[in-house]
């Protein structure tokens, strides 16, 4: 997931479909997110960037640093100040749905039925030729492309998808950044994951004002498990301070991702904040009272920051050093852990 200076935000999820997944080298979903953000000045432009790259290069490849292959196809959320889209893919095939009202979430499964706003030009002919659609009646992307025997993780995703939908609908019309942070921290739904070998790696919430004179604000944890992390605001400006404390180490030509065959050895990619956060988590687990006190302080700082951001967006606060905002928050968090 990520954002760019135009207020475009993209997130992706893994999905498995009737189209076979190739472990061979191609574009990962994360590659497509980065390229869409690099080249897209709107959600629609970014969507077209992704679908054109899919047509040229396909998708697939190893999605983790492990000799055992793990590959999948992708679904995407793409938003900007004005529009929101869901893009779902199966190999080079795809369908997109423009979201014009209400709320929408994705979670490791296809969700687009017959309400298709844009699609691959050969989607229906390919589906019909392969026996996935009769060619008669309504065409549903989910019905045509969902696998007959989905992986177990897709079955588990159904509960997470339903839980996310219910939480969003509960707040429909009054979704705030604070509400979204609470949803991303929800463990009962499975959204905040810390089991089965998977942990929520990082979380992001964005405020995208329709007024172009107001800045977009992106909150990042930069640490895993949002229920034990702090959301910190980032705003694009002409003088953004680099934040080395959240940049993973670089290994140059010796990086196992650059050598063939790939991933024959592992390197430590933990950045400074990650290391400090993990040490703090261990302390919290060994001494619950200290952990509760630390978490209370960090949540208070987060709430104060949210109030300041909301005041700034209302025009009540002026003159902030926007480029230093994220740096200052990361620096403060590190000092508390130390």
mmCIF file of C-alpha atoms in Angstrom, residues 9-217:
data_model
loop_
_atom_site.group_PDB
_atom_site.id
_atom_site.type_symbol
_atom_site.label_atom_id
_atom_site.label_comp_id
_atom_site.label_asym_id
_atom_site.label_seq_id
_atom_site.Cartn_x
_atom_site.Cartn_y
_atom_site.Cartn_z
ATOM 1 C CA UNK A 9 -3.602 5.830 -2.709
ATOM 2 C CA UNK A 10 -3.387 2.154 -3.674
ATOM 3 C CA UNK A 11 -3.549 -1.034 -1.634
ATOM 4 C CA UNK A 12 -3.507 -4.631 -2.837
ATOM 5 C CA UNK A 13 -4.517 -8.076 -1.616
ATOM 6 C CA UNK A 14 -3.584 -11.566 -2.771
ATOM 7 C CA UNK A 15 -6.216 -13.589 -4.613
ATOM 8 C CA UNK A 16 -6.411 -16.968 -6.326
ATOM 9 C CA UNK A 17 -8.666 -17.546 -9.348
ATOM 10 C CA UNK A 18 -9.340 -20.064 -12.116
ATOM 11 C CA UNK A 19 -6.432 -18.560 -14.014
ATOM 12 C CA UNK A 20 -3.234 -20.445 -13.046
ATOM 13 C CA UNK A 21 -0.635 -18.557 -11.029
ATOM 14 C CA UNK A 22 2.848 -18.677 -12.493
ATOM 15 C CA UNK A 23 5.817 -18.896 -10.099
ATOM 16 C CA UNK A 24 8.010 -17.574 -12.943
ATOM 17 C CA UNK A 25 9.325 -14.039 -12.876
ATOM 18 C CA UNK A 26 6.753 -11.346 -13.611
ATOM 19 C CA UNK A 27 5.353 -8.308 -11.814
ATOM 20 C CA UNK A 28 4.325 -8.758 -8.196
ATOM 21 C CA UNK A 29 1.247 -7.038 -6.842
ATOM 22 C CA UNK A 30 3.592 -4.824 -4.808
ATOM 23 C CA UNK A 31 5.455 -3.892 -8.005
ATOM 24 C CA UNK A 32 2.160 -2.870 -9.580
ATOM 25 C CA UNK A 33 1.259 -0.740 -6.543
ATOM 26 C CA UNK A 34 4.585 1.100 -6.720
ATOM 27 C CA UNK A 35 4.431 1.609 -10.488
ATOM 28 C CA UNK A 36 0.825 2.808 -10.326
ATOM 29 C CA UNK A 37 1.809 5.376 -7.702
ATOM 30 C CA UNK A 38 4.916 6.404 -9.613
ATOM 31 C CA UNK A 39 3.025 7.055 -12.857
ATOM 32 C CA UNK A 40 -0.561 7.828 -11.846
ATOM 33 C CA UNK A 41 -1.837 11.330 -11.106
ATOM 34 C CA UNK A 42 -5.364 10.002 -10.468
ATOM 35 C CA UNK A 43 -6.912 6.720 -9.382
ATOM 36 C CA UNK A 44 -8.170 6.078 -12.926
ATOM 37 C CA UNK A 45 -4.774 6.804 -14.471
ATOM 38 C CA UNK A 46 -3.087 4.492 -11.971
ATOM 39 C CA UNK A 47 -5.637 1.781 -12.770
ATOM 40 C CA UNK A 48 -4.777 2.074 -16.459
ATOM 41 C CA UNK A 49 -1.052 1.938 -15.664
ATOM 42 C CA UNK A 50 -1.572 -1.341 -13.801
ATOM 43 C CA UNK A 51 -3.749 -2.979 -16.445
ATOM 44 C CA UNK A 52 -1.368 -1.969 -19.259
ATOM 45 C CA UNK A 53 1.591 -3.409 -17.328
ATOM 46 C CA UNK A 54 -0.372 -6.612 -16.762
ATOM 47 C CA UNK A 55 -0.949 -6.899 -20.493
ATOM 48 C CA UNK A 56 2.732 -6.313 -21.267
ATOM 49 C CA UNK A 57 4.421 -8.302 -18.515
ATOM 50 C CA UNK A 58 1.860 -10.425 -16.670
ATOM 51 C CA UNK A 59 1.878 -11.006 -12.928
ATOM 52 C CA UNK A 60 3.393 -13.642 -10.700
ATOM 53 C CA UNK A 61 6.713 -14.521 -9.162
ATOM 54 C CA UNK A 62 7.862 -15.232 -5.621
ATOM 55 C CA UNK A 63 6.038 -13.040 -3.114
ATOM 56 C CA UNK A 64 8.284 -13.777 -0.141
ATOM 57 C CA UNK A 65 11.971 -14.272 0.557
ATOM 58 C CA UNK A 66 11.914 -18.050 0.707
ATOM 59 C CA UNK A 67 13.159 -20.762 -1.668
ATOM 60 C CA UNK A 68 9.678 -22.329 -1.530
ATOM 61 C CA UNK A 69 7.553 -20.472 -4.106
ATOM 62 C CA UNK A 70 4.513 -18.530 -2.964
ATOM 63 C CA UNK A 71 2.675 -16.729 -5.764
ATOM 64 C CA UNK A 72 -0.731 -15.182 -6.302
ATOM 65 C CA UNK A 73 -2.753 -12.743 -8.354
ATOM 66 C CA UNK A 74 -4.038 -9.435 -6.994
ATOM 67 C CA UNK A 75 -6.964 -7.203 -6.227
ATOM 68 C CA UNK A 76 -6.532 -3.459 -5.673
ATOM 69 C CA UNK A 77 -8.207 -0.490 -4.012
ATOM 70 C CA UNK A 78 -7.406 2.767 -5.831
ATOM 71 C CA UNK A 79 -8.616 6.154 -4.575
ATOM 72 C CA UNK A 80 -7.952 9.845 -4.981
ATOM 73 C CA UNK A 81 -9.693 13.008 -3.823
ATOM 74 C CA UNK A 82 -12.590 12.447 -6.213
ATOM 75 C CA UNK A 83 -12.926 8.765 -7.098
ATOM 76 C CA UNK A 84 -12.628 5.252 -5.699
ATOM 77 C CA UNK A 85 -12.103 2.051 -7.700
ATOM 78 C CA UNK A 86 -11.763 -1.656 -7.056
ATOM 79 C CA UNK A 87 -9.620 -3.515 -9.601
ATOM 80 C CA UNK A 88 -9.634 -7.328 -9.565
ATOM 81 C CA UNK A 89 -7.348 -9.433 -11.728
ATOM 82 C CA UNK A 90 -6.787 -12.996 -12.906
ATOM 83 C CA UNK A 91 -3.556 -13.252 -14.863
ATOM 84 C CA UNK A 92 -3.901 -10.602 -17.558
ATOM 85 C CA UNK A 93 -7.688 -10.539 -17.291
ATOM 86 C CA UNK A 94 -9.334 -7.908 -15.124
ATOM 87 C CA UNK A 95 -12.518 -6.117 -14.132
ATOM 88 C CA UNK A 96 -12.927 -2.774 -12.362
ATOM 89 C CA UNK A 97 -15.790 -1.319 -10.359
ATOM 90 C CA UNK A 98 -16.194 2.385 -9.644
ATOM 91 C CA UNK A 99 -17.444 2.961 -6.087
ATOM 92 C CA UNK A 100 -19.820 5.920 -6.056
ATOM 93 C CA UNK A 101 -21.483 5.578 -2.645
ATOM 94 C CA UNK A 102 -21.311 3.754 0.659
ATOM 95 C CA UNK A 103 -18.254 1.789 1.767
ATOM 96 C CA UNK A 104 -16.123 -0.941 0.209
ATOM 97 C CA UNK A 105 -13.393 -3.325 1.347
ATOM 98 C CA UNK A 106 -11.381 -6.201 -0.137
ATOM 99 C CA UNK A 107 -9.842 -9.287 1.461
ATOM 100 C CA UNK A 108 -8.231 -12.149 -0.488
ATOM 101 C CA UNK A 109 -11.261 -12.916 -2.633
ATOM 102 C CA UNK A 110 -13.082 -11.630 -5.693
ATOM 103 C CA UNK A 111 -15.945 -9.229 -4.943
ATOM 104 C CA UNK A 112 -16.980 -7.735 -8.309
ATOM 105 C CA UNK A 113 -20.150 -9.332 -9.620
ATOM 106 C CA UNK A 114 -22.141 -7.943 -12.546
ATOM 107 C CA UNK A 115 -21.563 -4.297 -11.576
ATOM 108 C CA UNK A 116 -18.527 -3.854 -13.838
ATOM 109 C CA UNK A 117 -17.475 -0.329 -14.823
ATOM 110 C CA UNK A 118 -14.506 -1.309 -17.020
ATOM 111 C CA UNK A 119 -12.942 -4.621 -18.093
ATOM 112 C CA UNK A 120 -10.312 -6.366 -20.193
ATOM 113 C CA UNK A 121 -11.531 -6.283 -23.827
ATOM 114 C CA UNK A 122 -11.339 -10.089 -24.112
ATOM 115 C CA UNK A 123 -12.601 -10.936 -20.620
ATOM 116 C CA UNK A 124 -15.990 -12.374 -21.629
ATOM 117 C CA UNK A 125 -14.798 -14.161 -24.752
ATOM 118 C CA UNK A 126 -11.992 -15.868 -22.823
ATOM 119 C CA UNK A 127 -14.351 -16.816 -19.987
ATOM 120 C CA UNK A 128 -16.799 -18.295 -22.474
ATOM 121 C CA UNK A 129 -14.111 -20.162 -24.444
ATOM 122 C CA UNK A 130 -12.802 -21.784 -21.258
ATOM 123 C CA UNK A 131 -16.242 -22.806 -20.055
ATOM 124 C CA UNK A 132 -16.326 -20.372 -17.164
ATOM 125 C CA UNK A 133 -19.400 -18.586 -18.509
ATOM 126 C CA UNK A 134 -22.158 -19.847 -20.770
ATOM 127 C CA UNK A 135 -22.326 -16.626 -22.753
ATOM 128 C CA UNK A 136 -25.955 -16.188 -21.782
ATOM 129 C CA UNK A 137 -27.465 -13.987 -19.116
ATOM 130 C CA UNK A 138 -25.640 -11.747 -16.708
ATOM 131 C CA UNK A 139 -21.841 -11.913 -16.534
ATOM 132 C CA UNK A 140 -20.359 -11.927 -13.028
ATOM 133 C CA UNK A 141 -16.588 -11.581 -12.658
ATOM 134 C CA UNK A 142 -16.684 -13.319 -9.267
ATOM 135 C CA UNK A 143 -18.825 -16.219 -10.493
ATOM 136 C CA UNK A 144 -16.787 -16.731 -13.664
ATOM 137 C CA UNK A 145 -13.271 -16.408 -12.217
ATOM 138 C CA UNK A 146 -13.511 -17.759 -8.647
ATOM 139 C CA UNK A 147 -11.762 -21.149 -8.331
ATOM 140 C CA UNK A 148 -13.799 -24.335 -7.879
ATOM 141 C CA UNK A 149 -11.522 -25.424 -5.025
ATOM 142 C CA UNK A 150 -10.234 -22.247 -3.380
ATOM 143 C CA UNK A 151 -7.213 -22.391 -1.056
ATOM 144 C CA UNK A 152 -7.967 -22.575 2.653
ATOM 145 C CA UNK A 153 -6.728 -19.006 3.129
ATOM 146 C CA UNK A 154 -9.439 -17.785 0.732
ATOM 147 C CA UNK A 155 -12.098 -19.506 2.822
ATOM 148 C CA UNK A 156 -10.725 -17.842 5.960
ATOM 149 C CA UNK A 157 -10.763 -14.503 4.120
ATOM 150 C CA UNK A 158 -14.542 -14.675 3.787
ATOM 151 C CA UNK A 159 -14.934 -14.082 7.528
ATOM 152 C CA UNK A 160 -12.462 -11.188 7.386
ATOM 153 C CA UNK A 161 -14.269 -9.669 4.404
ATOM 154 C CA UNK A 162 -17.672 -9.930 6.102
ATOM 155 C CA UNK A 163 -16.249 -8.495 9.322
ATOM 156 C CA UNK A 164 -14.686 -5.556 7.502
ATOM 157 C CA UNK A 165 -17.883 -4.845 5.599
ATOM 158 C CA UNK A 166 -19.947 -4.903 8.810
ATOM 159 C CA UNK A 167 -17.562 -2.560 10.631
ATOM 160 C CA UNK A 168 -17.491 -0.099 7.726
ATOM 161 C CA UNK A 169 -21.281 -0.129 7.318
ATOM 162 C CA UNK A 170 -21.656 0.473 11.033
ATOM 163 C CA UNK A 171 -19.884 3.817 10.520
ATOM 164 C CA UNK A 172 -21.104 4.581 6.989
ATOM 165 C CA UNK A 173 -21.468 8.346 6.669
ATOM 166 C CA UNK A 174 -19.257 9.040 9.683
ATOM 167 C CA UNK A 175 -15.971 7.332 8.821
ATOM 168 C CA UNK A 176 -13.071 9.284 10.276
ATOM 169 C CA UNK A 177 -9.360 8.540 10.432
ATOM 170 C CA UNK A 178 -9.814 7.480 14.052
ATOM 171 C CA UNK A 179 -12.639 5.105 13.089
ATOM 172 C CA UNK A 180 -10.478 3.556 10.374
ATOM 173 C CA UNK A 181 -7.607 3.054 12.812
ATOM 174 C CA UNK A 182 -10.001 1.245 15.138
ATOM 175 C CA UNK A 183 -11.197 -1.019 12.322
ATOM 176 C CA UNK A 184 -7.632 -1.866 11.324
ATOM 177 C CA UNK A 185 -6.947 -2.798 14.956
ATOM 178 C CA UNK A 186 -9.939 -5.131 15.170
ATOM 179 C CA UNK A 187 -8.852 -8.677 15.967
ATOM 180 C CA UNK A 188 -12.270 -10.390 16.192
ATOM 181 C CA UNK A 189 -12.859 -9.827 12.456
ATOM 182 C CA UNK A 190 -9.384 -11.085 11.570
ATOM 183 C CA UNK A 191 -8.427 -7.724 10.052
ATOM 184 C CA UNK A 192 -5.681 -7.244 12.640
ATOM 185 C CA UNK A 193 -3.903 -10.524 12.074
ATOM 186 C CA UNK A 194 -1.408 -12.201 14.371
ATOM 187 C CA UNK A 195 -1.962 -15.934 13.896
ATOM 188 C CA UNK A 196 -1.463 -18.765 11.444
ATOM 189 C CA UNK A 197 2.041 -17.587 10.602
ATOM 190 C CA UNK A 198 0.830 -14.190 9.417
ATOM 191 C CA UNK A 199 0.953 -10.826 11.141
ATOM 192 C CA UNK A 200 -0.358 -7.513 9.876
ATOM 193 C CA UNK A 201 2.907 -6.038 8.621
ATOM 194 C CA UNK A 202 1.969 -2.370 8.602
ATOM 195 C CA UNK A 203 -1.138 -0.205 8.403
ATOM 196 C CA UNK A 204 -2.086 3.019 6.646
ATOM 197 C CA UNK A 205 -5.017 5.429 6.866
ATOM 198 C CA UNK A 206 -5.383 8.431 4.532
ATOM 199 C CA UNK A 207 -7.480 11.594 4.664
ATOM 200 C CA UNK A 208 -8.100 12.923 1.142
ATOM 201 C CA UNK A 209 -9.948 16.265 1.301
ATOM 202 C CA UNK A 210 -12.011 17.167 -1.754
ATOM 203 C CA UNK A 211 -10.793 20.744 -1.345
ATOM 204 C CA UNK A 212 -7.525 20.822 -3.343
ATOM 205 C CA UNK A 213 -6.163 23.625 -1.144
ATOM 206 C CA UNK A 214 -6.105 21.231 1.808
ATOM 207 C CA UNK A 215 -3.251 18.695 2.002
ATOM 208 C CA UNK A 216 -3.796 14.955 1.937
ATOM 209 C CA UNK A 217 -2.663 13.324 5.175
#
